[in-house]
Coordinates of C-alpha atoms in Angstrom, one line a residue:
M1 CA 0.0 0.0 0.0
A2 CA 1.4 3.4 -1.0
S3 CA 1.5 6.2 1.5
V4 CA -1.4 8.7 1.4
T5 CA -0.7 12.3 0.7
S6 CA -2.3 14.4 3.5
L7 CA -4.8 17.1 2.6
S8 CA -2.5 19.8 3.8
D9 CA 0.3 18.6 1.6
S10 CA -2.0 18.5 -1.5
V11 CA -3.2 22.0 -0.7
Q12 CA 0.3 23.1 -0.2
Q13 CA 1.3 21.8 -3.6
Q14 CA -1.6 23.5 -5.4
L15 CA -0.8 26.8 -3.7
A16 CA 2.9 26.6 -4.4
S17 CA 2.3 26.0 -8.2
A18 CA -0.4 28.9 -8.3
L19 CA 2.1 31.1 -6.5
S20 CA 5.0 30.4 -8.9
A21 CA 2.7 31.0 -11.9
A22 CA 1.6 34.4 -10.4
L23 CA 5.1 35.3 -9.4
P24 CA 7.8 33.3 -11.2
E25 CA 10.6 34.4 -8.8
A26 CA 8.6 32.8 -5.9
A27 CA 9.1 29.3 -7.3
G28 CA 9.7 26.8 -4.4
A29 CA 8.6 29.3 -1.8
D30 CA 6.6 28.1 1.2
P31 CA 3.0 29.4 1.3
L32 CA 3.0 28.9 5.1
L33 CA -0.2 26.9 5.4
R34 CA -1.7 26.5 8.9
R35 CA -4.9 25.2 10.4
S36 CA -7.2 28.1 11.2
D37 CA -10.3 28.9 13.2
R38 CA -11.6 31.2 10.4
A39 CA -11.5 28.5 7.7
D40 CA -10.0 25.0 7.4
F41 CA -6.6 26.4 6.5
Q42 CA -5.0 29.8 6.2
A43 CA -1.9 30.6 4.1
N44 CA 0.2 33.5 5.4
G45 CA 3.3 33.3 3.1
I46 CA 2.2 35.9 0.6
L47 CA 2.8 38.9 2.8
A48 CA 6.6 38.2 3.0
L49 CA 6.9 37.3 -0.7
A50 CA 5.0 40.4 -1.8
K51 CA 7.3 42.6 0.4
K52 CA 10.4 40.9 -1.2
A53 CA 9.1 41.4 -4.7
K54 CA 7.9 45.0 -3.9
A55 CA 4.3 43.9 -4.9
N56 CA 1.0 44.7 -3.4
P57 CA 0.1 41.7 -1.1
R58 CA -3.6 41.8 -1.7
E59 CA -3.1 42.0 -5.5
L60 CA -0.7 39.1 -5.4
A61 CA -3.1 37.1 -3.3
T62 CA -5.9 37.8 -5.7
Q63 CA -3.8 36.6 -8.6
V64 CA -2.9 33.4 -6.7
V65 CA -6.6 32.7 -6.0
S66 CA -7.5 33.1 -9.7
R67 CA -5.0 30.3 -10.5
V68 CA -6.3 27.8 -7.9
A69 CA -8.9 25.2 -9.1
T70 CA -11.9 24.9 -6.8
G71 CA -14.6 22.3 -6.7
D72 CA -15.4 19.0 -5.1
E73 CA -12.0 17.4 -5.6
L74 CA -9.9 19.2 -3.0
I75 CA -10.3 23.0 -2.4
K76 CA -14.0 23.9 -2.2
D77 CA -13.4 27.6 -1.6
I78 CA -10.5 30.1 -1.4
E79 CA -10.7 33.8 -0.6
V80 CA -8.4 36.7 0.2
S81 CA -8.7 38.1 3.7
G82 CA -7.1 41.0 5.5
P83 CA -3.8 42.4 4.1
G84 CA -3.3 39.3 1.9
F85 CA -4.0 36.1 3.8
L86 CA -5.7 33.2 2.0
N87 CA -8.5 31.4 3.7
L88 CA -9.2 27.9 2.3
T89 CA -12.1 25.5 2.9
I90 CA -11.7 21.8 2.0
A91 CA -14.4 19.9 0.1
D92 CA -16.3 17.4 2.2
R93 CA -15.7 14.7 -0.5
A94 CA -11.9 15.2 -0.2
I95 CA -11.9 14.8 3.5
T96 CA -13.9 11.5 3.4
A97 CA -12.0 10.2 0.4
N98 CA -8.6 10.8 2.0
L99 CA -9.6 9.1 5.2
A100 CA -11.0 6.2 3.2
A101 CA -7.6 5.8 1.5
R102 CA -5.9 5.7 5.0
Y103 CA -8.5 3.3 6.3
A104 CA -7.8 0.9 3.3
D105 CA -4.1 0.7 4.1
E106 CA -3.7 -3.1 4.8
T107 CA -0.4 -2.6 6.6
G108 CA -2.3 -0.9 9.4
R109 CA 0.0 2.2 9.0
L110 CA -2.9 4.5 8.1
G111 CA -1.1 5.6 5.0
V112 CA 1.8 7.1 7.0
P113 CA 4.9 7.1 4.7
T114 CA 8.4 5.8 5.8
A115 CA 11.5 7.9 5.3
A116 CA 13.0 7.9 1.8
N117 CA 16.6 7.7 3.0
P118 CA 16.5 6.2 6.5
G119 CA 19.7 6.4 8.6
T120 CA 21.0 4.5 11.6
T121 CA 20.4 5.9 15.0
V122 CA 21.9 4.5 18.2
I123 CA 19.8 5.5 21.1
D124 CA 21.2 5.3 24.6
Y125 CA 18.4 5.2 27.2
A126 CA 17.2 3.3 30.3
Q127 CA 20.5 3.2 32.2
P128 CA 20.0 1.6 35.6
N129 CA 23.0 0.7 37.9
V130 CA 24.0 -2.8 38.8
A131 CA 23.3 -3.8 42.5
K132 CA 21.2 -0.6 43.0
E133 CA 17.5 0.0 43.2
M134 CA 15.8 1.8 40.3
H135 CA 14.3 5.0 41.5
V136 CA 11.9 7.7 40.1
G137 CA 14.9 9.3 38.4
H138 CA 15.2 6.3 36.1
L139 CA 11.7 6.6 34.9
R140 CA 12.0 9.4 32.4
S141 CA 15.0 8.0 30.5
A142 CA 13.2 4.7 30.0
V143 CA 9.8 6.1 29.1
I144 CA 11.0 8.9 26.8
G145 CA 13.7 6.7 25.2
D146 CA 11.2 3.9 24.5
S147 CA 8.7 6.2 22.8
V148 CA 11.4 7.8 20.6
V149 CA 12.5 4.3 19.6
Q150 CA 8.9 3.4 18.6
L151 CA 8.6 6.7 16.7
L152 CA 11.8 6.4 14.8
E153 CA 11.2 2.7 13.9
F154 CA 7.7 3.5 12.7
T155 CA 9.1 6.2 10.3
G156 CA 11.6 3.7 8.9
E157 CA 14.8 4.6 10.7
N158 CA 17.2 1.7 11.5
V159 CA 17.4 2.0 15.3
I160 CA 20.0 0.3 17.5
R161 CA 19.1 0.4 21.2
R162 CA 21.8 0.7 23.9
H163 CA 21.3 0.4 27.7
H164 CA 24.6 1.8 29.1
I165 CA 24.1 0.3 32.6
G166 CA 26.4 1.2 35.5
D167 CA 28.2 -2.1 35.9
W168 CA 31.8 -1.1 36.7
G169 CA 33.8 0.9 39.2
T170 CA 35.4 0.9 42.6
Q171 CA 32.2 0.1 44.5
F172 CA 32.4 -3.5 43.1
G173 CA 35.6 -4.1 45.1
M174 CA 33.7 -4.0 48.3
L175 CA 30.8 -6.1 47.0
I176 CA 32.9 -8.8 45.4
Q177 CA 35.2 -9.1 48.5
Y178 CA 32.1 -9.5 50.8
L179 CA 30.6 -12.1 48.5
D180 CA 33.9 -14.0 48.4
E181 CA 33.9 -14.1 52.2
H182 CA 30.2 -15.0 52.4
P183 CA 29.8 -17.1 49.2
H184 CA 26.1 -18.1 49.6
E185 CA 24.6 -14.6 50.0
L186 CA 23.2 -14.5 46.4
D187 CA 22.2 -18.2 46.3
H188 CA 18.6 -18.8 45.2
K189 CA 16.2 -21.0 47.2
E190 CA 13.7 -21.4 44.3
A191 CA 14.3 -22.1 40.6
R192 CA 12.3 -19.0 39.6
V193 CA 13.4 -15.8 41.3
T194 CA 11.3 -12.6 41.3
G195 CA 12.7 -9.2 40.6
E196 CA 11.7 -8.1 44.1
E197 CA 13.6 -11.0 45.6
A198 CA 16.7 -10.4 43.5
M199 CA 16.7 -6.7 44.5
S200 CA 16.3 -7.5 48.2
N201 CA 19.2 -10.0 48.0
L202 CA 21.4 -7.3 46.4
D203 CA 20.2 -4.6 48.8
R204 CA 20.9 -6.8 51.9
L205 CA 24.4 -7.7 50.6
Y206 CA 25.2 -4.1 49.7
K207 CA 24.2 -2.8 53.2
A208 CA 26.2 -5.6 54.9
A209 CA 29.3 -4.9 52.8
R210 CA 29.1 -1.2 53.4
R211 CA 28.9 -1.7 57.2
K212 CA 31.9 -3.9 57.1
F213 CA 33.8 -1.6 54.8
D214 CA 33.2 1.4 57.1
S215 CA 34.1 -0.4 60.3
D216 CA 36.8 -2.9 59.4
E217 CA 40.2 -1.4 58.1
E218 CA 41.5 -4.8 57.1
F219 CA 38.4 -5.6 55.0
K220 CA 38.7 -2.1 53.4
T221 CA 42.3 -2.9 52.3
R222 CA 41.2 -6.3 50.9
A223 CA 38.3 -4.6 49.1
R224 CA 40.6 -2.1 47.5
R225 CA 42.9 -4.8 46.3
R226 CA 39.9 -6.5 44.8
V227 CA 39.3 -3.4 42.6
V228 CA 42.8 -3.9 41.2
D229 CA 42.0 -7.6 40.5
L230 CA 38.8 -6.7 38.8
Q231 CA 40.4 -4.1 36.5
A232 CA 43.2 -6.6 35.7
G233 CA 40.6 -9.1 34.6
D234 CA 41.3 -11.8 37.2
P235 CA 39.0 -14.7 36.2
H236 CA 37.7 -15.5 39.7
T237 CA 37.0 -11.8 40.5
L238 CA 35.2 -11.4 37.1
A239 CA 33.0 -14.5 37.8
M240 CA 31.9 -12.9 41.1
W241 CA 31.3 -9.6 39.4
Q242 CA 29.1 -11.4 36.8
K243 CA 26.9 -12.8 39.6
F244 CA 26.0 -9.2 40.6
V245 CA 25.3 -8.3 37.0
D246 CA 23.1 -11.4 36.5
E247 CA 21.2 -10.8 39.7
S248 CA 20.6 -7.2 38.8
K249 CA 19.3 -8.1 35.4
I250 CA 16.6 -10.3 36.9
Y251 CA 15.5 -7.2 38.8
F252 CA 15.8 -4.8 35.8
F253 CA 13.8 -7.1 33.5
S254 CA 11.0 -7.3 36.1
V255 CA 10.8 -3.5 36.4
F256 CA 10.8 -3.0 32.6
E257 CA 8.2 -5.7 32.2
K258 CA 6.0 -3.8 34.7
L259 CA 6.6 -0.7 32.6
D260 CA 5.3 -2.7 29.6
M261 CA 8.6 -2.1 27.8
E262 CA 10.8 -4.5 25.8
I263 CA 14.4 -4.5 26.9
R264 CA 16.5 -7.1 25.1
D265 CA 19.6 -8.6 26.7
A266 CA 21.7 -8.0 23.6
D267 CA 21.0 -4.3 23.8
I268 CA 22.5 -4.0 27.3
V269 CA 26.1 -2.9 26.9
G270 CA 27.2 -1.5 30.2
E271 CA 30.3 0.6 31.1
S272 CA 32.3 -2.7 31.2
G273 CA 31.5 -3.3 27.5
Y274 CA 34.0 -0.7 26.5
N275 CA 36.9 -1.7 28.9
D276 CA 39.1 -3.1 26.1
M277 CA 38.9 0.2 24.2
L278 CA 39.8 2.6 27.0
A279 CA 43.6 2.6 26.6
E280 CA 43.4 3.0 22.9
T281 CA 40.9 5.9 23.2
C282 CA 43.4 7.7 25.5
R283 CA 46.3 6.9 23.1
L284 CA 44.4 8.3 20.1
L285 CA 43.4 11.5 21.9
E286 CA 46.9 12.1 23.2
E287 CA 48.7 11.3 19.9
S288 CA 46.4 13.7 18.0
G289 CA 47.0 16.4 20.5
V290 CA 43.2 16.6 21.4
A291 CA 44.1 15.6 25.0
V292 CA 47.2 16.8 27.0
R293 CA 48.8 15.7 30.2
S294 CA 48.1 18.1 33.1
E295 CA 49.4 17.2 36.6
G296 CA 49.7 13.6 35.5
A297 CA 46.0 13.4 34.3
L298 CA 45.0 13.2 30.6
C299 CA 42.8 16.2 30.0
V300 CA 40.9 18.1 27.3
F301 CA 40.6 21.8 27.7
F302 CA 37.9 24.2 26.3
D303 CA 38.0 28.0 25.8
D304 CA 34.4 28.5 26.9
I305 CA 34.3 26.2 30.0
K306 CA 35.7 27.8 33.1
G307 CA 35.1 27.4 36.8
P308 CA 33.8 30.1 39.2
D309 CA 37.4 31.3 39.7
G310 CA 38.0 31.7 36.0
S311 CA 40.3 28.7 35.8
P312 CA 39.7 26.2 32.9
V313 CA 37.5 23.1 33.8
P314 CA 38.9 20.2 31.7
L315 CA 37.3 16.9 30.8
I316 CA 39.5 14.3 32.6
V317 CA 39.8 11.2 30.3
Q318 CA 42.4 9.4 32.5
K319 CA 43.1 10.2 36.2
S320 CA 46.7 10.8 37.4
D321 CA 46.6 7.3 39.1
G322 CA 45.9 5.7 35.7
G323 CA 42.2 5.0 36.4
Y324 CA 39.6 5.9 33.8
G325 CA 36.6 8.2 34.4
Y326 CA 33.2 8.3 32.7
A327 CA 34.6 10.4 29.9
A328 CA 36.9 7.6 28.7
T329 CA 34.0 5.1 28.6
D330 CA 31.6 7.6 26.9
L331 CA 34.3 8.4 24.2
S332 CA 35.0 4.7 23.6
A333 CA 31.2 4.1 23.3
I334 CA 31.1 6.9 20.6
R335 CA 34.0 5.2 18.7
D336 CA 32.1 1.8 18.9
R337 CA 28.8 3.3 17.8
V338 CA 30.3 5.3 14.9
F339 CA 32.9 2.8 13.5
N340 CA 31.4 -0.6 14.4
L341 CA 27.6 0.1 14.4
K342 CA 27.9 2.6 11.5
A343 CA 25.6 5.1 13.2
N344 CA 24.7 8.5 11.6
T345 CA 23.0 9.8 14.7
L346 CA 23.9 9.2 18.4
L347 CA 21.0 10.0 20.7
Y348 CA 21.5 10.1 24.5
V349 CA 18.3 10.3 26.7
V350 CA 20.0 11.6 29.8
D351 CA 19.1 13.9 32.7
A352 CA 19.7 17.6 31.9
R353 CA 22.0 17.9 34.8
Q354 CA 24.6 16.0 32.8
A355 CA 24.5 18.6 29.9
L356 CA 28.0 20.0 30.6
H357 CA 29.6 16.5 30.6
F358 CA 28.0 15.6 27.3
K359 CA 28.9 19.0 25.7
M360 CA 32.5 18.3 26.6
V361 CA 32.4 14.7 25.4
F362 CA 30.8 15.5 22.1
E363 CA 33.2 18.4 21.5
T364 CA 36.2 16.1 22.2
A365 CA 34.8 13.5 19.8
R366 CA 34.4 16.2 17.1
R367 CA 38.0 17.4 17.6
A368 CA 39.2 13.8 17.3
G369 CA 37.2 13.4 14.0
W370 CA 34.9 10.7 15.3
L371 CA 31.9 13.0 15.0
N372 CA 31.5 15.2 11.9
D373 CA 28.9 16.6 9.5
D374 CA 27.8 13.0 8.6
V375 CA 27.6 11.8 12.2
T376 CA 25.9 13.9 14.8
A377 CA 25.5 13.3 18.6
Y378 CA 22.5 14.8 20.5
Q379 CA 21.6 14.8 24.2
L380 CA 17.8 14.6 24.6
A381 CA 18.0 16.2 28.0
F382 CA 15.1 15.7 30.4
G383 CA 14.0 17.6 33.5
T384 CA 13.4 16.4 37.0
V385 CA 10.3 14.6 38.4
L386 CA 8.8 16.8 41.1
G387 CA 6.4 16.0 43.9
K388 CA 3.1 17.8 44.3
D389 CA 5.0 20.4 46.3
G390 CA 7.1 21.3 43.3
K391 CA 10.3 20.0 44.9
P392 CA 12.3 17.0 43.7
F393 CA 10.2 13.9 44.4
K394 CA 11.2 12.2 47.7
T395 CA 9.5 10.0 50.3
R396 CA 8.5 11.5 53.7
E397 CA 11.8 10.3 55.1
G398 CA 13.6 12.3 52.4
E399 CA 14.6 9.1 50.5
T400 CA 14.4 8.9 46.7
V401 CA 11.2 7.1 45.7
R402 CA 11.6 3.4 44.6
L403 CA 10.3 3.1 41.0
V404 CA 8.5 -0.2 41.8
D405 CA 6.5 1.4 44.7
L406 CA 5.5 4.2 42.4
L407 CA 4.3 1.9 39.6
D408 CA 2.4 -0.4 42.1
E409 CA 0.6 2.6 43.5
A410 CA -0.4 3.8 40.0
I411 CA -1.7 0.4 39.2
D412 CA -3.7 0.3 42.5
R413 CA -5.2 3.7 41.8
A414 CA -6.1 2.9 38.2
S415 CA -7.6 -0.5 39.2
A416 CA -10.0 1.4 41.6
V417 CA -11.0 3.7 38.8
V418 CA -11.6 0.8 36.4
R419 CA -13.5 -1.2 39.0
E420 CA -15.8 1.8 39.6
K421 CA -16.6 2.2 35.9
A422 CA -16.6 -1.5 35.0
Q423 CA -19.9 -3.0 34.1
D424 CA -19.1 -6.5 32.9
L425 CA -15.5 -7.1 33.7
S426 CA -14.2 -10.1 35.7
E427 CA -11.7 -9.6 38.5
E428 CA -9.0 -10.9 36.2
E429 CA -9.9 -8.3 33.5
I430 CA -10.0 -5.5 36.1
A431 CA -6.5 -6.4 37.2
E432 CA -5.2 -6.5 33.6
R433 CA -6.9 -3.2 32.6
G434 CA -5.8 -1.6 35.9
A435 CA -2.2 -2.3 35.0
Q436 CA -2.7 -1.0 31.4
V437 CA -4.4 2.2 32.7
G438 CA -2.0 2.7 35.6
I439 CA 1.2 2.3 33.6
G440 CA -0.3 4.2 30.7
A441 CA -1.1 7.1 33.1
V442 CA 2.5 7.3 34.4
K443 CA 3.9 7.2 30.8
Y444 CA 1.5 9.7 29.4
A445 CA 2.1 12.2 32.2
D446 CA 5.8 12.0 31.5
L447 CA 5.4 12.1 27.7
S448 CA 2.8 14.8 27.5
T449 CA 5.3 17.3 29.0
S450 CA 8.1 18.6 26.8
A451 CA 11.1 16.4 27.9
N452 CA 13.3 19.3 28.9
R453 CA 10.7 20.6 31.4
D454 CA 10.3 19.4 35.0
Y455 CA 6.9 17.8 35.7
K456 CA 4.9 17.2 38.8
F457 CA 4.1 13.6 39.7
D458 CA 0.5 13.7 40.8
L459 CA -1.2 10.3 40.7
D460 CA -4.7 11.7 41.5
Q461 CA -4.4 13.9 38.4
M462 CA -2.9 11.1 36.3
V463 CA -5.7 8.6 36.7
S464 CA -8.4 11.2 36.4
L465 CA -11.0 10.6 33.7
N466 CA -11.2 14.3 32.9
G467 CA -8.5 16.5 31.4
D468 CA -5.3 15.7 29.5
T469 CA -4.7 12.1 30.8
S470 CA -4.1 8.8 29.1
V471 CA -7.3 7.4 30.8
Y472 CA -9.3 10.0 28.9
L473 CA -7.8 8.7 25.6
Q474 CA -8.2 5.1 26.6
Y475 CA -11.9 5.7 27.4
A476 CA -12.5 7.4 24.1
Y477 CA -11.0 4.3 22.4
A478 CA -13.1 1.9 24.5
R479 CA -16.2 3.9 23.8
I480 CA -15.7 3.6 20.0
Q481 CA -15.2 -0.2 20.3
S482 CA -18.4 -0.4 22.2
I483 CA -20.3 1.5 19.4
L484 CA -18.7 -0.8 16.8
R485 CA -19.9 -3.8 18.8
K486 CA -23.4 -2.4 19.1
A487 CA -23.6 -1.8 15.4
G488 CA -23.7 -5.6 14.9
E489 CA -24.1 -6.4 11.2
V490 CA -23.8 -2.8 10.0
R491 CA -20.2 -2.4 8.8
P492 CA -18.3 1.0 8.7
A493 CA -18.1 2.3 5.1
A494 CA -17.0 5.6 3.6
H495 CA -19.5 7.6 1.6
P496 CA -17.6 10.6 0.1
E497 CA -20.8 11.8 -1.5
L498 CA -22.3 12.8 1.8
A499 CA -22.2 16.3 3.3
L500 CA -20.4 16.5 6.6
A501 CA -21.5 18.3 9.8
D502 CA -19.0 20.7 11.4
A503 CA -18.0 18.2 14.1
E504 CA -17.4 15.5 11.5
R505 CA -15.2 17.9 9.4
A506 CA -13.2 19.0 12.4
L507 CA -12.6 15.3 13.4
G508 CA -11.8 14.2 9.8
L509 CA -9.3 17.0 9.2
H510 CA -7.5 16.2 12.5
V511 CA -7.3 12.4 11.8
D512 CA -5.8 13.2 8.4
A513 CA -3.0 15.2 10.1
F514 CA -1.7 12.1 11.9
A515 CA 1.0 11.3 9.4
E516 CA 2.6 14.8 9.6
T517 CA 2.4 14.8 13.4
V518 CA 4.3 11.5 13.6
A519 CA 6.9 12.8 11.2
E520 CA 7.4 16.0 13.2
A521 CA 7.5 14.1 16.6
A522 CA 10.1 11.7 15.2
S523 CA 12.3 14.2 13.6
E524 CA 12.3 16.5 16.7
Y525 CA 12.5 13.6 19.2
A526 CA 9.3 15.1 20.7
P527 CA 6.8 12.6 21.9
H528 CA 4.9 15.4 23.6
K529 CA 3.8 16.6 20.2
L530 CA 2.2 13.3 19.4
A531 CA 0.6 13.2 22.9
G532 CA -0.9 16.7 22.3
Y533 CA -2.3 15.6 19.0
L534 CA -3.9 12.5 20.5
Y535 CA -5.5 14.5 23.3
Q536 CA -7.0 16.8 20.7
L537 CA -8.2 13.8 18.7
A538 CA -10.0 12.4 21.7
S539 CA -11.5 15.8 22.5
L540 CA -12.7 16.3 18.9
Y541 CA -14.2 12.7 18.9
T542 CA -16.1 13.5 22.2
S543 CA -17.5 16.6 20.6
F544 CA -18.5 14.6 17.4
Y545 CA -20.1 11.9 19.6
D546 CA -22.1 14.5 21.5
K547 CA -23.4 16.3 18.3
C548 CA -23.7 13.6 15.7
P549 CA -25.8 10.5 16.4
V550 CA -24.0 7.4 15.0
L551 CA -26.3 4.4 15.2
K552 CA -29.4 6.7 15.0
A553 CA -28.2 8.8 12.1
D554 CA -30.7 9.9 9.5
T555 CA -30.0 7.4 6.7
P556 CA -28.2 4.0 6.4
E557 CA -25.4 5.6 4.4
Q558 CA -24.9 8.2 7.2
V559 CA -24.8 5.4 9.8
E560 CA -22.1 3.6 7.8
N561 CA -20.1 6.8 7.2
R562 CA -20.2 7.8 10.9
L563 CA -19.2 4.3 11.9
F564 CA -16.3 4.7 9.5
L565 CA -15.3 8.0 11.1
C566 CA -15.4 6.2 14.5
D567 CA -13.3 3.3 13.3
V568 CA -10.6 5.4 11.6
T569 CA -10.4 7.6 14.7
A570 CA -10.0 4.4 16.9
R571 CA -7.3 3.1 14.6
T572 CA -5.4 6.4 14.8
L573 CA -5.8 6.5 18.6
H574 CA -4.6 2.9 18.9
Q575 CA -1.5 3.4 16.6
G576 CA -0.7 6.8 18.2
M577 CA -0.9 5.4 21.8
A578 CA 1.3 2.4 20.7
L579 CA 4.0 4.9 19.6
L580 CA 3.9 6.3 23.2
G581 CA 4.1 2.8 24.6
I582 CA 0.6 2.8 25.9
R583 CA -2.1 0.1 25.6
T584 CA -5.6 0.7 24.4
P585 CA -8.0 -1.8 26.1
E586 CA -11.0 -2.8 23.9
K587 CA -13.3 -2.6 27.0
L588 CA -13.2 -0.3 30.0

């Protein structure tokens, strides 16, 4: 099935050719077409073009209008307004026919095109730490990253996922040494271990090791020696380290499963995955003069990055004691992603507070020639999750909030909402829908805010049936499914010959804009633009449902056409929500 040209693109093409016929030097100029409350679309581009050509804008607009064909096929009416704006009304037949073409797409893509020249994007997101609990701060990287992956893949990009987990460093000396002296601490009693159990094993061991490290000097010395063994690749020490990684993965996978998110083992390449490259990364930087030795450390300096006292703040690639910092690992990861994975784009979904680190790392990689005009790196920086009080989200005791507790509470709240509204759902269905609504609510609250802004985590608001929430969208979808079930034998069918009511036209024009919204959200890494579109879609559907009887419409053709409008809206909601990583239950 070929992709469907959206109405706005078709109008844009017609206006552009009328414009270049009226003013040949304006060939290829953008008519600046926008949705409008005065008509279906308004074109504002003529003012600037007339000014450039020293022409009268109203006269130029009138000439353009005289060259645009009007009728039932696309543009029903076009008129000049104000100083030279064009107001355009789309023919009802064109709206229905375009939606019918989208509806007929057997691939289920609703006529959304894929990119003509897709590239390869490596996206680094969802980066928990081994042997540590995931907290609310890990939520955004996972949720935003997963949605951007879905958007990019849907538009045809070749996407390689990378989870850069924190699985290396000096803290492992303490843990490994303790496990070596208490070898059964991570043994499993049962064959199947839950994520919760794995985490409590790790948590217990971590606290015990910490206590011993802080109180026993001899243990502290042994633990520090163990770090040296780990970095030297001692087989026994590596085997113990691997136990921590494996136990942590049981826990990670359970959390990501709860988040309804696919994380594949092959995509987890932690800090340790780049160990073999660190020495070479440093050698390449030093030999090319990008990095220099300063007080024994290997550093990269920047003219525009200085400390409060005016002294330069370098990126330290290797410490004076020979140890490697995050910079060496991140730069090695860039080399791997560019030269081995052949990426055109490197995308990092990382907290905004790390912006300076990434600015320095990217600039270093550019100086080394690893990033250039053909390969770009971009940090998709996200803001902080705040509590209702507007301060960073903490428990009453001032601890960071465990991610699992947060998700469980969201599911409990959502299950209560579902149970209250449910007419004919079994307990099992209520539990399943409760999870889909609860997790959807958490994801949508995160994704409907622009990533770089902080947002308030307010569960009461998130699971509300009113307002800009995923539950509102899920109920709109479930309501449509209920209507389609009630229609029984009557099938949805498009009737382009029928005149449309205002609410039908508004809904139809918005459904048709799905493809361009997806393209924009993908190219700007902006899931919030898709979330905003879907909320408006559900609102326009609600308004259509209130004003236009579906099953009791005036004629059999009108019933079929309105069922068709319902169904194409539902398919758009379903596909759009899937790109945000949110389920659309058939019944609520």
